[in-house]
mmCIF file of C-alpha atoms in Angstrom:
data_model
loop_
_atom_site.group_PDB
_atom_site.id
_atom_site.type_symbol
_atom_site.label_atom_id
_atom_site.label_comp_id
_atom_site.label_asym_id
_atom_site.label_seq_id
_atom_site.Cartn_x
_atom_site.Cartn_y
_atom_site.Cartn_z
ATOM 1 C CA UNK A 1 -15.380 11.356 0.588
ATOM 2 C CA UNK A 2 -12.114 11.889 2.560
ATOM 3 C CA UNK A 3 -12.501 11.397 6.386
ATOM 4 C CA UNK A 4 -10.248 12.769 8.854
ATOM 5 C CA UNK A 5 -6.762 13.492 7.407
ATOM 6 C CA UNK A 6 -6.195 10.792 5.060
ATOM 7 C CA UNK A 7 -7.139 11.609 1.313
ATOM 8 C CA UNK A 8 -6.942 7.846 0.690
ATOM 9 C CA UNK A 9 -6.243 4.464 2.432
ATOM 10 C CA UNK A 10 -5.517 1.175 1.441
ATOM 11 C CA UNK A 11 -5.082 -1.475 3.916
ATOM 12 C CA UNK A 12 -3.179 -5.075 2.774
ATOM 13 C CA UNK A 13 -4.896 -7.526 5.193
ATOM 14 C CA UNK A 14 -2.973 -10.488 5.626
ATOM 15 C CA UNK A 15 -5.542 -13.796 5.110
ATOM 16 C CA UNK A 16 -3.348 -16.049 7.395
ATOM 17 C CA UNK A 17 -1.101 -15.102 10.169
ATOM 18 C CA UNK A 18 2.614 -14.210 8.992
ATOM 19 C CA UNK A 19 5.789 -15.020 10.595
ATOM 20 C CA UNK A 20 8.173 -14.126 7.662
ATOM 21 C CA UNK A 21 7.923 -12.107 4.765
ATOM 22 C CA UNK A 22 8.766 -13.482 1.046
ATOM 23 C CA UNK A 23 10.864 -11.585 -1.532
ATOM 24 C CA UNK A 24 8.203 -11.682 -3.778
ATOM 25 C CA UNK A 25 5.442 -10.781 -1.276
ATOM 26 C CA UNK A 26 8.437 -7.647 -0.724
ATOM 27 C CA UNK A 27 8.245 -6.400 -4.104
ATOM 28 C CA UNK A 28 4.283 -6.911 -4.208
ATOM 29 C CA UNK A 29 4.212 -4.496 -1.335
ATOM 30 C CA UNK A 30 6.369 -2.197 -3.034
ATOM 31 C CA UNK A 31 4.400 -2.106 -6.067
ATOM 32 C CA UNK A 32 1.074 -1.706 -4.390
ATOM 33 C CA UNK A 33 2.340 1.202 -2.597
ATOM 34 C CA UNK A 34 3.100 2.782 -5.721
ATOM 35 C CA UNK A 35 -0.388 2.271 -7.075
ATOM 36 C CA UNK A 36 -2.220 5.992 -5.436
ATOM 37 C CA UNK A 37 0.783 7.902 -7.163
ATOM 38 C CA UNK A 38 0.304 6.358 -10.589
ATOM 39 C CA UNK A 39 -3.048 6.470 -10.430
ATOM 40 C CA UNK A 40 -3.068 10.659 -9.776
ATOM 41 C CA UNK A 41 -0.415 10.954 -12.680
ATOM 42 C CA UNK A 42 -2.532 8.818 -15.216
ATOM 43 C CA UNK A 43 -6.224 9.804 -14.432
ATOM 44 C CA UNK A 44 -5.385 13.375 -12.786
ATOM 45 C CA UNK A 45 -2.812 14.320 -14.816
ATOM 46 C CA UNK A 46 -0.988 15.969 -11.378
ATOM 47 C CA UNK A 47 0.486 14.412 -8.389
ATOM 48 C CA UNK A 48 -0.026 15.459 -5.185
ATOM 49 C CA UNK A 49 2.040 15.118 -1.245
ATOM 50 C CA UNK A 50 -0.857 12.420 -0.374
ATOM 51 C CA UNK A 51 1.632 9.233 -1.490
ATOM 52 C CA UNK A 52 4.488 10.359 0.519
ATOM 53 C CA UNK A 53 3.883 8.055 3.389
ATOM 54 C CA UNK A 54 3.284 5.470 0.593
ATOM 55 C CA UNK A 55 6.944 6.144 -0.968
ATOM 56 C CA UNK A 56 8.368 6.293 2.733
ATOM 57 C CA UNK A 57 7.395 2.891 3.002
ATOM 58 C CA UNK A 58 8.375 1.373 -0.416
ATOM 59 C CA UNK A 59 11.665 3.278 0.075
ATOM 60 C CA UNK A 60 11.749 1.216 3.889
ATOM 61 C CA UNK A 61 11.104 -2.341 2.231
ATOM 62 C CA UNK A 62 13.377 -1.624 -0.268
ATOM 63 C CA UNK A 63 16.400 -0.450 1.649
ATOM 64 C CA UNK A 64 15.774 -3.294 4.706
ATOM 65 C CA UNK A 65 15.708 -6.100 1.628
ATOM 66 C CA UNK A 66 18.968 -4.989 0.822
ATOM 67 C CA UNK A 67 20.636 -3.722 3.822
ATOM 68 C CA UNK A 68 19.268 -6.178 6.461
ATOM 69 C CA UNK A 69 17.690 -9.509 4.535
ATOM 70 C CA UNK A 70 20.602 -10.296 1.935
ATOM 71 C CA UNK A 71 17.880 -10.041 -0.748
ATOM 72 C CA UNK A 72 20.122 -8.886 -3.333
ATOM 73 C CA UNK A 73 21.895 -10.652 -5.569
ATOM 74 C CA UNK A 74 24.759 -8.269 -6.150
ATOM 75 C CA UNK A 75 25.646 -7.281 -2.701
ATOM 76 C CA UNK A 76 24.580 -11.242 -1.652
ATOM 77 C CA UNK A 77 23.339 -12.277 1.583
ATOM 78 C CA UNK A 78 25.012 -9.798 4.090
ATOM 79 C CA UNK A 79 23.876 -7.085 7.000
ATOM 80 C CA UNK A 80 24.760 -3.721 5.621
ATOM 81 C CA UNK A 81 23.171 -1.971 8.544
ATOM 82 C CA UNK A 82 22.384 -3.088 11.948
ATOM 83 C CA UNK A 83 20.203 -1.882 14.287
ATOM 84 C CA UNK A 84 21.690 -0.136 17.566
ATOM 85 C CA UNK A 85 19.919 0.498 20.792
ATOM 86 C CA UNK A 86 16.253 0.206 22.057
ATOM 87 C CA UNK A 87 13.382 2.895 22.165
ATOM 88 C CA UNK A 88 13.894 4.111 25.543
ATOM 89 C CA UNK A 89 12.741 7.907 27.219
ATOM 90 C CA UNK A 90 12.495 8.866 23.766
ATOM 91 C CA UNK A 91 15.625 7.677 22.234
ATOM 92 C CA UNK A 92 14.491 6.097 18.942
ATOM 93 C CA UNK A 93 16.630 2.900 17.113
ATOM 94 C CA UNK A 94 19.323 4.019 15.018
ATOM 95 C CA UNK A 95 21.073 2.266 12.246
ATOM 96 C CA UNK A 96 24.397 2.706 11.986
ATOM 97 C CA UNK A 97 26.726 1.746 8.918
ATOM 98 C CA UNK A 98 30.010 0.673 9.365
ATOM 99 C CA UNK A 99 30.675 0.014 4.624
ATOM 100 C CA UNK A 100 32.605 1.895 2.921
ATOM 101 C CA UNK A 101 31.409 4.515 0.412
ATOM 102 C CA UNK A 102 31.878 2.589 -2.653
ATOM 103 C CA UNK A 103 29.530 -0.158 -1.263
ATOM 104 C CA UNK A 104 26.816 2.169 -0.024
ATOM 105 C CA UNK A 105 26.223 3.579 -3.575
ATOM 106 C CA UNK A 106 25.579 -0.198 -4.857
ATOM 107 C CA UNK A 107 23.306 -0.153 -1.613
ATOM 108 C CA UNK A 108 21.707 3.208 -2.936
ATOM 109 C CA UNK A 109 21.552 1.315 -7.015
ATOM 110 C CA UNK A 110 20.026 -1.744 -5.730
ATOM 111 C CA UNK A 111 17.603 0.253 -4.159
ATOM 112 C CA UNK A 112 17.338 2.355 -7.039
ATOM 113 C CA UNK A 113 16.714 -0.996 -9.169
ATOM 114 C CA UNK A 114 14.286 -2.712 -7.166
ATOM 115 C CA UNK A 115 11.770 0.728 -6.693
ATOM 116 C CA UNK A 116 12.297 1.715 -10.656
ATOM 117 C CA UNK A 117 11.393 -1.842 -11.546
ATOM 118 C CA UNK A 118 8.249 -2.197 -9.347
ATOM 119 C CA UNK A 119 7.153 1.395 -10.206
ATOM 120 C CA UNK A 120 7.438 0.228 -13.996
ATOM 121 C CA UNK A 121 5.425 -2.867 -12.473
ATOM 122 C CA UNK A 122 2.818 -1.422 -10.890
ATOM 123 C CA UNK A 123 2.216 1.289 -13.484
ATOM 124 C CA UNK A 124 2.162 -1.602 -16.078
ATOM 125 C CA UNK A 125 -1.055 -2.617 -14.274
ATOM 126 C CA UNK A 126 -2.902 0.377 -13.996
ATOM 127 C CA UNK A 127 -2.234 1.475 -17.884
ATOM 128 C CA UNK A 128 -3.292 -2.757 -18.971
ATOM 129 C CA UNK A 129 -6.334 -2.309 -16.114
ATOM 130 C CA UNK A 130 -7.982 1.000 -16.775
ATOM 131 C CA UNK A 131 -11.079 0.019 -17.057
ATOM 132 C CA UNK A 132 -11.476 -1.946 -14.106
ATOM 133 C CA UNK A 133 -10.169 1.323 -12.198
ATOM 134 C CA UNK A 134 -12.482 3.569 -13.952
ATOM 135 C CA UNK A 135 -15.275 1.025 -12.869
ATOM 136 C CA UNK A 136 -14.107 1.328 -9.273
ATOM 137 C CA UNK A 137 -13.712 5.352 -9.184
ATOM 138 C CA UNK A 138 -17.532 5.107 -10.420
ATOM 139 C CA UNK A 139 -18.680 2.690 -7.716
ATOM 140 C CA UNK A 140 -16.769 4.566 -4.840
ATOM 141 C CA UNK A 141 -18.231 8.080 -5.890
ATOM 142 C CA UNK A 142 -21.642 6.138 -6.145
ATOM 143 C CA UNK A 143 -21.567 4.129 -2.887
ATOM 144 C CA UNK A 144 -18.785 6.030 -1.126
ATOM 145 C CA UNK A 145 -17.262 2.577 -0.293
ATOM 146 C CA UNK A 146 -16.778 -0.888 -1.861
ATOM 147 C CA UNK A 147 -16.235 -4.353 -0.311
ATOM 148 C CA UNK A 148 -14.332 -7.467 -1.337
ATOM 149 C CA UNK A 149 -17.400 -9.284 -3.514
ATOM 150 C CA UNK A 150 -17.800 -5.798 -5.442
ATOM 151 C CA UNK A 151 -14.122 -5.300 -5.892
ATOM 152 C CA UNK A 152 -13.956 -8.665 -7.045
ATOM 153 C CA UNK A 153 -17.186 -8.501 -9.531
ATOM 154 C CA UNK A 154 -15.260 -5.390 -11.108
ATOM 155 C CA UNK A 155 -11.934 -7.466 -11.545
ATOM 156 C CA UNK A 156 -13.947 -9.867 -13.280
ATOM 157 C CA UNK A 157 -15.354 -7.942 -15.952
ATOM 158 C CA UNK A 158 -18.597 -7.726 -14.439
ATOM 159 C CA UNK A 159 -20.978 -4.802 -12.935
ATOM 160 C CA UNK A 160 -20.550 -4.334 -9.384
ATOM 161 C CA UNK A 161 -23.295 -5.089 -7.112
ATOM 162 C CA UNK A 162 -24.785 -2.710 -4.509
ATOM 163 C CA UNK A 163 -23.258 -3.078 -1.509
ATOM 164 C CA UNK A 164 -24.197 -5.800 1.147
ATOM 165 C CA UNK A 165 -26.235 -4.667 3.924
ATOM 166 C CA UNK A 166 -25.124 -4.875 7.832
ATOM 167 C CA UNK A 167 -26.356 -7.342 9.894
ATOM 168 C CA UNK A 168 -27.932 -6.924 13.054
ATOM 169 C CA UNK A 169 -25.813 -8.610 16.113
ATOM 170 C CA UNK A 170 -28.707 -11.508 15.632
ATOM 171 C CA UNK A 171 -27.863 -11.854 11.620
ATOM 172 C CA UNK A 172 -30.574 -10.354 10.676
ATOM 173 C CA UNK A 173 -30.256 -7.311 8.165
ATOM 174 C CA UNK A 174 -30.424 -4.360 9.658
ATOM 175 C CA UNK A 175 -32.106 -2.147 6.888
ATOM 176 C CA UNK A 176 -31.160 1.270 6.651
ATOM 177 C CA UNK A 177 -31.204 3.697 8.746
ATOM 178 C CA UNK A 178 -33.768 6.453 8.945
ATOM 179 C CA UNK A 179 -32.950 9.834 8.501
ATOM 180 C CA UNK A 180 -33.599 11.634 11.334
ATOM 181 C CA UNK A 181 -36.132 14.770 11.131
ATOM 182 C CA UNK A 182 -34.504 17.339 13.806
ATOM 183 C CA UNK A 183 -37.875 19.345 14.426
ATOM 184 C CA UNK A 184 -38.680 15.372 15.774
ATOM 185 C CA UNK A 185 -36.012 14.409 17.681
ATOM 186 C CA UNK A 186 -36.457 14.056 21.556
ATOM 187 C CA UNK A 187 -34.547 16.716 23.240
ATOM 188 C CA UNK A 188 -31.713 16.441 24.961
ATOM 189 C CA UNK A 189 -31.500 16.440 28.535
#
């Protein structure tokens, strides 16, 4: 069940804190973004705008691994775009490019390369994994929400398990909640 305005949202939680980001972590990222977009094509059969923010993003990594971390190996480790200025009265950082033509379209390729091979990536996973997602579409539209341990029951194969209950401040489980009959309820004051 959507709430607000997103149609979907995943969140990557880092475990430890981060200082620096990995190449590899980089293309992860990339591919995981890609993930809501597949998924519409392969189980919808349509694609909606909902993954645009996703693409934004995957498009950002991609462009600041080559442009600003030297994480490509045919342009090698070099800025190719620097920021310029700080966010002030509404001024937002630009980037400004001082390379020739020639060099920005093997900027634009390596981009090109690195979002055409994690797409291929990520889509890999969904086709191989089907199962696992169908599993997961059917426990969201039955409990409306899954957590880690039922996520990671459905990776392995197994049925997922109804969702834990919350605890009380004390630990305690808080049971659920009783509906609440309106002809019942106190007034308001």
């Amino acid at each position: 069940m959507p709430r607000g305005r997103a149609l979907g949202v995943t969140w990557q939680l880092p475990e430890r804190d981060q200082y620096s980001r990995y190449y590899k972590q980089m293309l992860n990222e990339i591919s995981i973004l890609f993930g809501g977009r597949i998924a519409e094509d392969l189980f919808v059969k349509d694609i909606s705008t909902g993954a645009s923010n996703d693409y934004e993003r995957a498009t950002r990594i991609a462009r600041d691994m080559v442009t600003r971390y030297g994480m490509s190996e045919l342009l090698g480790p070099m800025v190719y775009a620097e920021n310029e200025g700080e966010v002030f009265l509404g001024r937002s950082v630009t980037k400004t490019s001082n390379i020739s033509e020639s060099t920005q379209q093997k900027v634009d390729g390596e981009m090109r390369r690195i979002l055409d091979e994690r797409y291929a990536v990520a889509k890999k996973i969904l086709e191989d994994n089907r199962d696992k997602v169908e599993s997961m579409t059917d426990a969201l539209m039955k409990w409306e929400t899954i957590d880690r341990d039922q996520v990671l029951d459905i990776m392995a194969g197994r049925p997922p398990r109804p969702p834990s209950e919350p605890t009380s401040g004390n630990g305690a489980s808080a049971g659920p909640t009783p509906p609440v009959n309106p002809d019942s309820a106190p007034a308001a004051a």
